[in-house]
Tab-separated table of C-alpha atoms in Angstrom:
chain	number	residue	atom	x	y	z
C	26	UNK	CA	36.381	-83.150	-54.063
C	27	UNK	CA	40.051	-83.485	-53.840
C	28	UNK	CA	40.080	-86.366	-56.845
C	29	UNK	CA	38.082	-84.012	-58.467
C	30	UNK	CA	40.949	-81.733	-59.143
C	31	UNK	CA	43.323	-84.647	-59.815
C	32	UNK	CA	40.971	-86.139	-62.166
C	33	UNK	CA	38.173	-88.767	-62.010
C	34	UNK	CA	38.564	-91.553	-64.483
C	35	UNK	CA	34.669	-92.988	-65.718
C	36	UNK	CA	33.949	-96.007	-68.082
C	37	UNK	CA	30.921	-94.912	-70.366
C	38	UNK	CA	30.174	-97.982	-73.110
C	39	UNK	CA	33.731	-99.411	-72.891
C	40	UNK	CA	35.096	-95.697	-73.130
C	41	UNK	CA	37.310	-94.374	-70.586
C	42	UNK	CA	36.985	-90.559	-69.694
C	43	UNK	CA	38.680	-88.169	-67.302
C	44	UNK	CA	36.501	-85.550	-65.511
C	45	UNK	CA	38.584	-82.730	-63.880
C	46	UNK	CA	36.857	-80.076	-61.803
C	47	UNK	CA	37.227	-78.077	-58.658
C	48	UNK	CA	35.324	-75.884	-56.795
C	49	UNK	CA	35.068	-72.238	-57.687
C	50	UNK	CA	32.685	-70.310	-55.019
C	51	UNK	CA	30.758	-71.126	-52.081
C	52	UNK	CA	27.788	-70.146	-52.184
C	53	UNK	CA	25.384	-70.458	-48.369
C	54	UNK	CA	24.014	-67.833	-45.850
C	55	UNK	CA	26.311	-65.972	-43.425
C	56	UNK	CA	25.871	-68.556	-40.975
C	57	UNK	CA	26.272	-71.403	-42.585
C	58	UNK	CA	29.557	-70.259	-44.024
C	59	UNK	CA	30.740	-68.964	-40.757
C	60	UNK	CA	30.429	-72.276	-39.533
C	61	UNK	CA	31.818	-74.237	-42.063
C	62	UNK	CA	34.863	-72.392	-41.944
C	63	UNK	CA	35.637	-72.554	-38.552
C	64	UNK	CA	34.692	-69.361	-36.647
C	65	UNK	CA	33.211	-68.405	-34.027
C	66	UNK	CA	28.940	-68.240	-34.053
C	67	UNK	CA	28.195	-65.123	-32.426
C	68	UNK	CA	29.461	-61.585	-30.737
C	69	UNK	CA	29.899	-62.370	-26.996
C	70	UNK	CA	32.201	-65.041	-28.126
C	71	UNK	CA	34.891	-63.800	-29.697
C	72	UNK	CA	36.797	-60.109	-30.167
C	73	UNK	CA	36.958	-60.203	-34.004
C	74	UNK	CA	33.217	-61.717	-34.518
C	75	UNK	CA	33.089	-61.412	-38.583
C	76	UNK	CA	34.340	-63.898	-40.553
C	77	UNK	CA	35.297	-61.621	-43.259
C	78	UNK	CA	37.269	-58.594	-41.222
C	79	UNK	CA	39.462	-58.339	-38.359
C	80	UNK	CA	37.456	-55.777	-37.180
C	81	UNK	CA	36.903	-55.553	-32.910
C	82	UNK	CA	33.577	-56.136	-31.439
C	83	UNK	CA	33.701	-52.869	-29.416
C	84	UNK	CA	34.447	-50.952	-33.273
C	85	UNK	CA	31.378	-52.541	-34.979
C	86	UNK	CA	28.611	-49.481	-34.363
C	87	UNK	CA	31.144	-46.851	-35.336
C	88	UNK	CA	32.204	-48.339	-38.816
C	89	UNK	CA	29.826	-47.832	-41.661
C	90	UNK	CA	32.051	-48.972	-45.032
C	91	UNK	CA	33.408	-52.162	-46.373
C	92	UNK	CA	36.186	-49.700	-47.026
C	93	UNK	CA	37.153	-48.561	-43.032
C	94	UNK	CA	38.048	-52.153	-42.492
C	95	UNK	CA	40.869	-54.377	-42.732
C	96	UNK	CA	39.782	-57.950	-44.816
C	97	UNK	CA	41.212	-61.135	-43.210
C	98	UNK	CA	44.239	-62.082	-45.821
C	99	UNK	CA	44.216	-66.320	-46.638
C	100	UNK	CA	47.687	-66.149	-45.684
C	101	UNK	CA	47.043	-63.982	-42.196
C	102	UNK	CA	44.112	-66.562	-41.780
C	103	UNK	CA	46.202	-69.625	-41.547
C	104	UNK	CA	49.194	-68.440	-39.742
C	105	UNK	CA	46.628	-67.609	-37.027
C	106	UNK	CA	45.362	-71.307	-36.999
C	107	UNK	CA	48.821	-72.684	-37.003
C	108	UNK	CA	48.990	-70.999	-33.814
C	109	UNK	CA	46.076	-71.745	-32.131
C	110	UNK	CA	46.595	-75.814	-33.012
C	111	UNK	CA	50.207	-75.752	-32.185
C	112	UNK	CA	49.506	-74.282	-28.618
C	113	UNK	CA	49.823	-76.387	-25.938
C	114	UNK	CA	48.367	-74.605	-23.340
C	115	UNK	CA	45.066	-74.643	-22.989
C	116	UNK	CA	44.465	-71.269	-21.602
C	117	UNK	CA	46.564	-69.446	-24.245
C	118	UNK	CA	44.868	-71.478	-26.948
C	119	UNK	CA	41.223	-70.610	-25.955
C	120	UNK	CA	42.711	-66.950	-25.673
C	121	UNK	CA	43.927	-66.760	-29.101
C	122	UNK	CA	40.915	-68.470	-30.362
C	123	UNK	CA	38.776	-65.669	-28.704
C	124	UNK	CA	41.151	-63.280	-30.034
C	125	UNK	CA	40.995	-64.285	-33.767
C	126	UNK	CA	37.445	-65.440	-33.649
C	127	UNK	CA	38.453	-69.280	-34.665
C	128	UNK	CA	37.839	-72.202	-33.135
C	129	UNK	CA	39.177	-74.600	-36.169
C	130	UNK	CA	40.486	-74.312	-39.496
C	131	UNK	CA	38.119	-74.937	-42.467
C	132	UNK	CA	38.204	-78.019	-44.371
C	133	UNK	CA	38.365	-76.071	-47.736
C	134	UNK	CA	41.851	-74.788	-47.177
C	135	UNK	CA	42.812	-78.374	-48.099
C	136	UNK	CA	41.585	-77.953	-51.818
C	137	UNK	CA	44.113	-76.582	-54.221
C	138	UNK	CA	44.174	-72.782	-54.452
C	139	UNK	CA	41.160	-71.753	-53.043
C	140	UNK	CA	40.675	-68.690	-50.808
C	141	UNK	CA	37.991	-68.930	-48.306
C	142	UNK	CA	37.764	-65.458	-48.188
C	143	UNK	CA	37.761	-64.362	-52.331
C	144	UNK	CA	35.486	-67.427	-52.935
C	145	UNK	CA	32.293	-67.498	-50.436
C	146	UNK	CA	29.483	-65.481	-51.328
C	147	UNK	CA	26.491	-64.990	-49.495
C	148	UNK	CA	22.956	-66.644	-51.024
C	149	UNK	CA	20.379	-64.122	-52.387
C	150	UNK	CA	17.931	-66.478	-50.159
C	151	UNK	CA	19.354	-64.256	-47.188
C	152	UNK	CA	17.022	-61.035	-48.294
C	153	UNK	CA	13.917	-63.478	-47.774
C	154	UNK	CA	14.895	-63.514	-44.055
C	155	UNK	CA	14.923	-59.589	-44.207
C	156	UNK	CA	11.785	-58.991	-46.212
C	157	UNK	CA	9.988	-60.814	-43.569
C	158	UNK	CA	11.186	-59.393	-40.629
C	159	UNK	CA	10.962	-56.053	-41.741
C	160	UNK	CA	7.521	-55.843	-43.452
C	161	UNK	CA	6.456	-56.687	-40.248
C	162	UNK	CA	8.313	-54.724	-38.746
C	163	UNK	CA	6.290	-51.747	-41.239
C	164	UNK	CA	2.993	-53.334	-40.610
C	165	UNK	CA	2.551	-53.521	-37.105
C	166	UNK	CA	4.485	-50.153	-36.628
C	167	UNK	CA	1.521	-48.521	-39.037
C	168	UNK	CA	-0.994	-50.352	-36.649
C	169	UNK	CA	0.827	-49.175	-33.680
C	170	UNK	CA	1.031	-45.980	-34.566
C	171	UNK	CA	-2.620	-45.672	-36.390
C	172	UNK	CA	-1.113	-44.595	-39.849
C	173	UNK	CA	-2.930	-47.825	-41.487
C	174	UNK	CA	-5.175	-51.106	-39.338
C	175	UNK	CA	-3.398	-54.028	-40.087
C	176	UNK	CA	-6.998	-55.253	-42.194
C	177	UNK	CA	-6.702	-52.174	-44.053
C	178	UNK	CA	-3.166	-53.219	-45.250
C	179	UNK	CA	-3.956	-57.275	-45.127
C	180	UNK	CA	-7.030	-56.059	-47.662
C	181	UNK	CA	-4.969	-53.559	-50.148
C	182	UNK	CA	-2.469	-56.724	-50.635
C	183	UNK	CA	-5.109	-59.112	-51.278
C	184	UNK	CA	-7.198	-56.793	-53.626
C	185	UNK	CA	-4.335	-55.414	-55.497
C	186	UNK	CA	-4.376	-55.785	-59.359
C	187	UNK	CA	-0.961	-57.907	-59.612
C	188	UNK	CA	0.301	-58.555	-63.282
C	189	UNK	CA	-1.175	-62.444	-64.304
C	190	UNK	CA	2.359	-64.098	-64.052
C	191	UNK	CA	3.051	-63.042	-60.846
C	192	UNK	CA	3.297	-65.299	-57.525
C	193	UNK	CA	0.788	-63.851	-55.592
C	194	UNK	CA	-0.317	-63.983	-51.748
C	195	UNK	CA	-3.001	-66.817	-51.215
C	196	UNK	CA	-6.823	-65.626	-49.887
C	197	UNK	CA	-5.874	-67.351	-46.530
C	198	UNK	CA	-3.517	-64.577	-46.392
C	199	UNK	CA	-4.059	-62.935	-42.983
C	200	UNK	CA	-2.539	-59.979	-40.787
C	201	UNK	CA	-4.828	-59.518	-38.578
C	202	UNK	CA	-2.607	-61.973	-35.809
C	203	UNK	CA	0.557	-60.539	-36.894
C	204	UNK	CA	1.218	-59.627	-33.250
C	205	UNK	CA	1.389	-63.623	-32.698
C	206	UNK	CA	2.806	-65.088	-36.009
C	207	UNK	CA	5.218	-64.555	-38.736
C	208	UNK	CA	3.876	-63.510	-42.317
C	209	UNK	CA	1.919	-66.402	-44.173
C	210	UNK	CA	4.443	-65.837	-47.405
C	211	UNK	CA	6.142	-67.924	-49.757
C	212	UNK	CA	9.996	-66.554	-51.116
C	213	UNK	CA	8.028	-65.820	-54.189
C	214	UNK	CA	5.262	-64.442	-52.527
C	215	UNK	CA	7.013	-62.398	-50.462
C	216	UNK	CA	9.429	-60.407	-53.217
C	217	UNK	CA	6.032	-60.361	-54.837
C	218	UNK	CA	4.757	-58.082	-51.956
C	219	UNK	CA	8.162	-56.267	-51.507
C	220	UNK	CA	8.088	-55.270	-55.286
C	221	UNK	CA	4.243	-53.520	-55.499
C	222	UNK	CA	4.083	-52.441	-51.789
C	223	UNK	CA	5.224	-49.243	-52.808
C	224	UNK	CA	2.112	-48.368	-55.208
C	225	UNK	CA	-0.342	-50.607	-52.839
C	226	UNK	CA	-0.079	-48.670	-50.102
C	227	UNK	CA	0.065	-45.439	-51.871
C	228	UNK	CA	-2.896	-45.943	-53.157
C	229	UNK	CA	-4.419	-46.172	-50.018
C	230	UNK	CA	-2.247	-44.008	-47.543
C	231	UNK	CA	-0.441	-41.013	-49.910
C	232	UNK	CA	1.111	-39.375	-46.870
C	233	UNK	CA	2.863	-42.474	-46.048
C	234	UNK	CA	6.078	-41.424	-46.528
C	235	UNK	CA	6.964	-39.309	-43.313
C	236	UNK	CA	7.087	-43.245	-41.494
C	237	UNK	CA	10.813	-44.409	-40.824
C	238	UNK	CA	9.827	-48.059	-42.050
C	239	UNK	CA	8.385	-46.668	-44.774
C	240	UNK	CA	11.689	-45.446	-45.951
C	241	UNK	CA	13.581	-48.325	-44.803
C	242	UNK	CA	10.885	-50.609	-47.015
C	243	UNK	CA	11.743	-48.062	-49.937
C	244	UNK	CA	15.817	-48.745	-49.375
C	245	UNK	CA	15.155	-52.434	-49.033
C	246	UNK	CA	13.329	-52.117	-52.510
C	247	UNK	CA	15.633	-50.937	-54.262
C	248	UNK	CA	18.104	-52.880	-52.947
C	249	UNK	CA	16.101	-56.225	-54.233
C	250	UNK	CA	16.114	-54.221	-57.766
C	251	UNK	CA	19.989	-55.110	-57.483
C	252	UNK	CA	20.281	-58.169	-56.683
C	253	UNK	CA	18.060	-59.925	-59.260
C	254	UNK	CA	20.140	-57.908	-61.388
C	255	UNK	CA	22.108	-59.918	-64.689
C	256	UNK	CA	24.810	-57.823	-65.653
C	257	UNK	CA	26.043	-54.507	-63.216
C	258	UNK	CA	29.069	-52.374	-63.637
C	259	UNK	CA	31.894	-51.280	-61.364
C	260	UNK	CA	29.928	-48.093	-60.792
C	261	UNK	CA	27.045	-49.776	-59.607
C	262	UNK	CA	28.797	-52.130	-57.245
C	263	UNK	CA	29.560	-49.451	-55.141
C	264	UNK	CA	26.851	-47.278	-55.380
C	265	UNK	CA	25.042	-50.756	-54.155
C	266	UNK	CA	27.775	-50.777	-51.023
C	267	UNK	CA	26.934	-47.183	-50.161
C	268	UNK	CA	22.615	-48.019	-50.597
C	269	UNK	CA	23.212	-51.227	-48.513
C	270	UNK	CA	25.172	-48.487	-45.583
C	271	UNK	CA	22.531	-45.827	-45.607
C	272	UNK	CA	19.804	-49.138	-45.145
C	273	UNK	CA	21.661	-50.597	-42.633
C	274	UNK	CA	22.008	-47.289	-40.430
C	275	UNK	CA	18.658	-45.977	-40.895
C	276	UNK	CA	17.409	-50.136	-39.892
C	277	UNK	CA	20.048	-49.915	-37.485
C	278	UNK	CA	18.385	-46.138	-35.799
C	279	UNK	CA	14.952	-48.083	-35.665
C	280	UNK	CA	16.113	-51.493	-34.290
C	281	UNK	CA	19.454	-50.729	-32.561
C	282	UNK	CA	20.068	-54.134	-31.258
C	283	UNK	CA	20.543	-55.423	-33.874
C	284	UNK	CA	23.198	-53.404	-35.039
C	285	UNK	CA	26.740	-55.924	-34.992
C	286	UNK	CA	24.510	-58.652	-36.939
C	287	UNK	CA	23.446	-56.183	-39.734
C	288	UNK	CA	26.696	-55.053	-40.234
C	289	UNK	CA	28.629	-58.209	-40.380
C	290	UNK	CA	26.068	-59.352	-43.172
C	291	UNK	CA	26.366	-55.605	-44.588
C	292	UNK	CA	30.547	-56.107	-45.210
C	293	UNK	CA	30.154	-59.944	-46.208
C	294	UNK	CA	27.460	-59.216	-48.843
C	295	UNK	CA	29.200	-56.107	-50.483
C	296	UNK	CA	32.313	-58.174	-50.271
C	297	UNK	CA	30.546	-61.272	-52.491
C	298	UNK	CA	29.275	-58.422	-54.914
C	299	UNK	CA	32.839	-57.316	-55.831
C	300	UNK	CA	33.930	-60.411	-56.063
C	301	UNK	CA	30.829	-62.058	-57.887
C	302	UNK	CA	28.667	-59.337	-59.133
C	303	UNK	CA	24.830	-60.220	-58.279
C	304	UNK	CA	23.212	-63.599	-57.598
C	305	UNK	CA	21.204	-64.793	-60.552
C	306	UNK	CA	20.117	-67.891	-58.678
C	307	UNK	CA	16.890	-66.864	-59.416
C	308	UNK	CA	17.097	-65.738	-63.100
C	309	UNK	CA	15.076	-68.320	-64.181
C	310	UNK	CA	11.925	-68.012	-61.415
C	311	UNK	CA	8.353	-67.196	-62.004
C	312	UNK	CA	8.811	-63.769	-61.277
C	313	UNK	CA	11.222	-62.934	-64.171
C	314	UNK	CA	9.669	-62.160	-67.485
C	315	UNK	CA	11.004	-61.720	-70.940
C	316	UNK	CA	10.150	-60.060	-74.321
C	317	UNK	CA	8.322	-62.469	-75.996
C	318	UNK	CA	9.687	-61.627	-79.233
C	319	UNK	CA	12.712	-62.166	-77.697
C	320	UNK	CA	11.910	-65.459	-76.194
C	321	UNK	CA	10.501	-66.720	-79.735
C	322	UNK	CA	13.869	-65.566	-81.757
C	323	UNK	CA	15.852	-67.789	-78.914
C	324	UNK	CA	17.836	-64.820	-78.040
C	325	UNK	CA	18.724	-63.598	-74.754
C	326	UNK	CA	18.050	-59.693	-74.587
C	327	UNK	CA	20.188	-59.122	-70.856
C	328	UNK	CA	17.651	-56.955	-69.577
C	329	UNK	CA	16.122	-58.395	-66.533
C	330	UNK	CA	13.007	-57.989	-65.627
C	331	UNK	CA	12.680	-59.885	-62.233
C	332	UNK	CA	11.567	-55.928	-60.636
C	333	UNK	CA	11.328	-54.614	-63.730
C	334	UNK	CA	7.988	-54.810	-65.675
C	335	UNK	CA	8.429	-54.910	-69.522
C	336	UNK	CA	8.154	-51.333	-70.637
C	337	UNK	CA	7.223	-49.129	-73.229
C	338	UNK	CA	10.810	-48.807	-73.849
C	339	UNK	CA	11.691	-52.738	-74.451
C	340	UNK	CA	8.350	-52.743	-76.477
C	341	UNK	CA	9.006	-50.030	-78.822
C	342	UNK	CA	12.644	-51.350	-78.811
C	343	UNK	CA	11.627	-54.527	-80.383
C	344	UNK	CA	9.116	-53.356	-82.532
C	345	UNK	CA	11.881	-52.003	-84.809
C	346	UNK	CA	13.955	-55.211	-84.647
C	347	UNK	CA	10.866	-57.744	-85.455
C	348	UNK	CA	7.597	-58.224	-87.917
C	349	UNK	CA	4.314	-59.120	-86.528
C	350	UNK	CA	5.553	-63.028	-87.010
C	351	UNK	CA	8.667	-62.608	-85.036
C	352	UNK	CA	10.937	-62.321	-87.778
C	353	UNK	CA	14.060	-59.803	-87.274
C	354	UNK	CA	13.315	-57.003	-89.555
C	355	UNK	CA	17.272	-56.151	-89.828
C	356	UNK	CA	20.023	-57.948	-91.314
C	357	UNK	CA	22.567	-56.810	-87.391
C	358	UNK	CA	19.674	-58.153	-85.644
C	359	UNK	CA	22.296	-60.161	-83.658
C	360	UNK	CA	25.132	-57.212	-82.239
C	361	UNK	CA	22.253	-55.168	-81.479
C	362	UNK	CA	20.335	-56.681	-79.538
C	363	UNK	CA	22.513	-58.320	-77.151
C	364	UNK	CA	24.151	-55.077	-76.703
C	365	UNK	CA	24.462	-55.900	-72.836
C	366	UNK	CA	22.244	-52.832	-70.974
C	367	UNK	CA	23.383	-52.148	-66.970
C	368	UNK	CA	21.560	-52.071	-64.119
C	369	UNK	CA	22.641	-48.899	-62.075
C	370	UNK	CA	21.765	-47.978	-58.564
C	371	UNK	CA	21.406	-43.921	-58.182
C	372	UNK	CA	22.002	-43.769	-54.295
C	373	UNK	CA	22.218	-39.750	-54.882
C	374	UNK	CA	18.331	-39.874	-56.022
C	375	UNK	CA	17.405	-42.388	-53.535
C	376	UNK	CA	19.001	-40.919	-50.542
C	377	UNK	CA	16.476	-37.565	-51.340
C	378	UNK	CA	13.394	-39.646	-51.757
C	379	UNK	CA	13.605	-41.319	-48.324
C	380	UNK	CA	14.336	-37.536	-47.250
C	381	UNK	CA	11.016	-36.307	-48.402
């Protein structure tokens, strides 16, 4: 990776070319980028146990904002691991290391002007992990407390009416042994259920919404509706930091050992959306559909529709820009239609329907 940024000389049909390159974000899940870098895996194990802040262990559960905390600076960062390799004493070393929550210095700090900090970002895979773990935490809460049987919900999944391009559950899809196994999901699957699990159990159970899950499902909704998100604003970014807070306390109230974990991934995901904006790893999936008088014209239209069914709106939009063969019907087709339209996040509205 280093040559890369020097240059890489290749011979293509007796034709010599130069390939420069380097390596502009790092993209894994929290682990996997706490590792790589060189810090401490886990809370017991060191005082400052996020890679991202120098936050103390002790002041995790009382801090609820990217914005309470002081960031770990690049330049902070490696006068910390001159110290701890320069140490001779043992003792002292393992002390500092505890202290600063490194054990080595990453490997990365050796390329040419990148920050390890400004330029990791966290992998939309991560919300996967936490659409499993809490739909079941939803289901077998509903079970538990008689709101729903878990057949009752495993059958309003299967039977629902899901648009034809969708990725939907298989029939061996089965609750009934949640108790003993994880969901039966794919990734696809599973934002599949996330995304129409508010109008499938509706339909069933109206008065569903009194059920703390329930809300935290509804939080965890709309913050999926972000992330698949192509274009967002500076408004949105942190209306998306103070969604992500009121999720992570309310998930926090309902599991509250978990609390230090969800919070570390809280301030390191809100971190990689001011820095990056959203993921759009997964522009391109099954589950994102566009316009297809858009698609035909070999436009893009920025409006995605990953947890946004086409509407009325797009429809009628288009039907003024096209003729029944696709044609554009204007001579500005172009400027107006990839007039960029922003995904907002309106934490104000959201906050009152998990109230009521």
């Amino acid at each position: 990776m280093k040559k890369l940024y020097g240059g890489i000389e290749f011979v293509i049909q007796n034709q010599s070319i130069t390939l420069n390159g380097g390596l502009f974000v790092l993209l894994e899940d929290l682990l996997a980028l706490v590792g790589l870098h060189g810090f401490k895996m886990g809370f017991k194990h060191a005082k400052s146990p996020c890679f991202l802040c120098t936050i103390a262990n002790e002041n995790m559960a009382t801090t609820s904002s990217l914005h309470e905390i002081d960031l770990r600076t690049i330049d902070t960062y490696q006068e910390q691991c001159v110290e701890i390799e320069t140490t001779n004493n043992r003792t002292m070393r393992d002390a500092l290391s505890k202290q600063n929550g490194i054990v080595q210095k990453s490997l990365l700090c050796g390329l040419p002007g990148f920050n390890i900090f400004e330029q990791s970002a966290l992998d939309v895979a991560h919300v996967y992990g936490i659409c499993r773990k809490h739909l079941k935490l939803l289901f077998l809460s509903l079970s538990d407390k008689k709101v729903l049987s878990l057949r009752a919900i495993n059958n309003a999944i299967l039977n629902y009416d899901y648009p034809t391009y969708e990725s939907t559950p298989s029939d061996t899809f089965d609750l009934t042994t949640l108790k003993q196994a994880q969901i039966s999901l794919s990734a696809s699957q599973m934002l599949t259920v996330v995304k129409y699990l508010p109008c499938i159990l509706s339909n069933i159970k109206p008065d569903i919404w009194s059920n703390d899950e329930w809300r935290c499902l509804l939080l965890l909704h709309e913050l999926l509706f972000f992330c698949f998100a192509s274009e967002v604003d500076e408004i949105s970014i942190s209306q998306y930091g103070d969604l992500l807070t009121l999720f992570s306390n309310i998930r926090c109230s309902i599991r509250a050992g978990e609390k230090n974990s969800q919070k570390t991934f809280q301030f390191t995901f809100v971190k990689s959306i001011f820095s990056f904006g959203t993921s759009t790893l997964l522009q391109h999936s099954s589950f994102e559909r566009k316009h297809q008088a858009i698609k035909a014209s070999g436009r893009r239209n920025f409006v995605n529709t990953a947890f946004t069914a086409i509407t009325s709106y797009i429809d009628r939009e288009c039907s003024t820009l096209f003729d029944d063969n696709g044609n554009p019907t204007i001579i500005n087709f172009g400027p107006k239609i990839e007039t960029k339209k922003l995904k907002t996040v309106d934490v104000g509205m959201c906050s009152a329907s998990v109230k009521h």
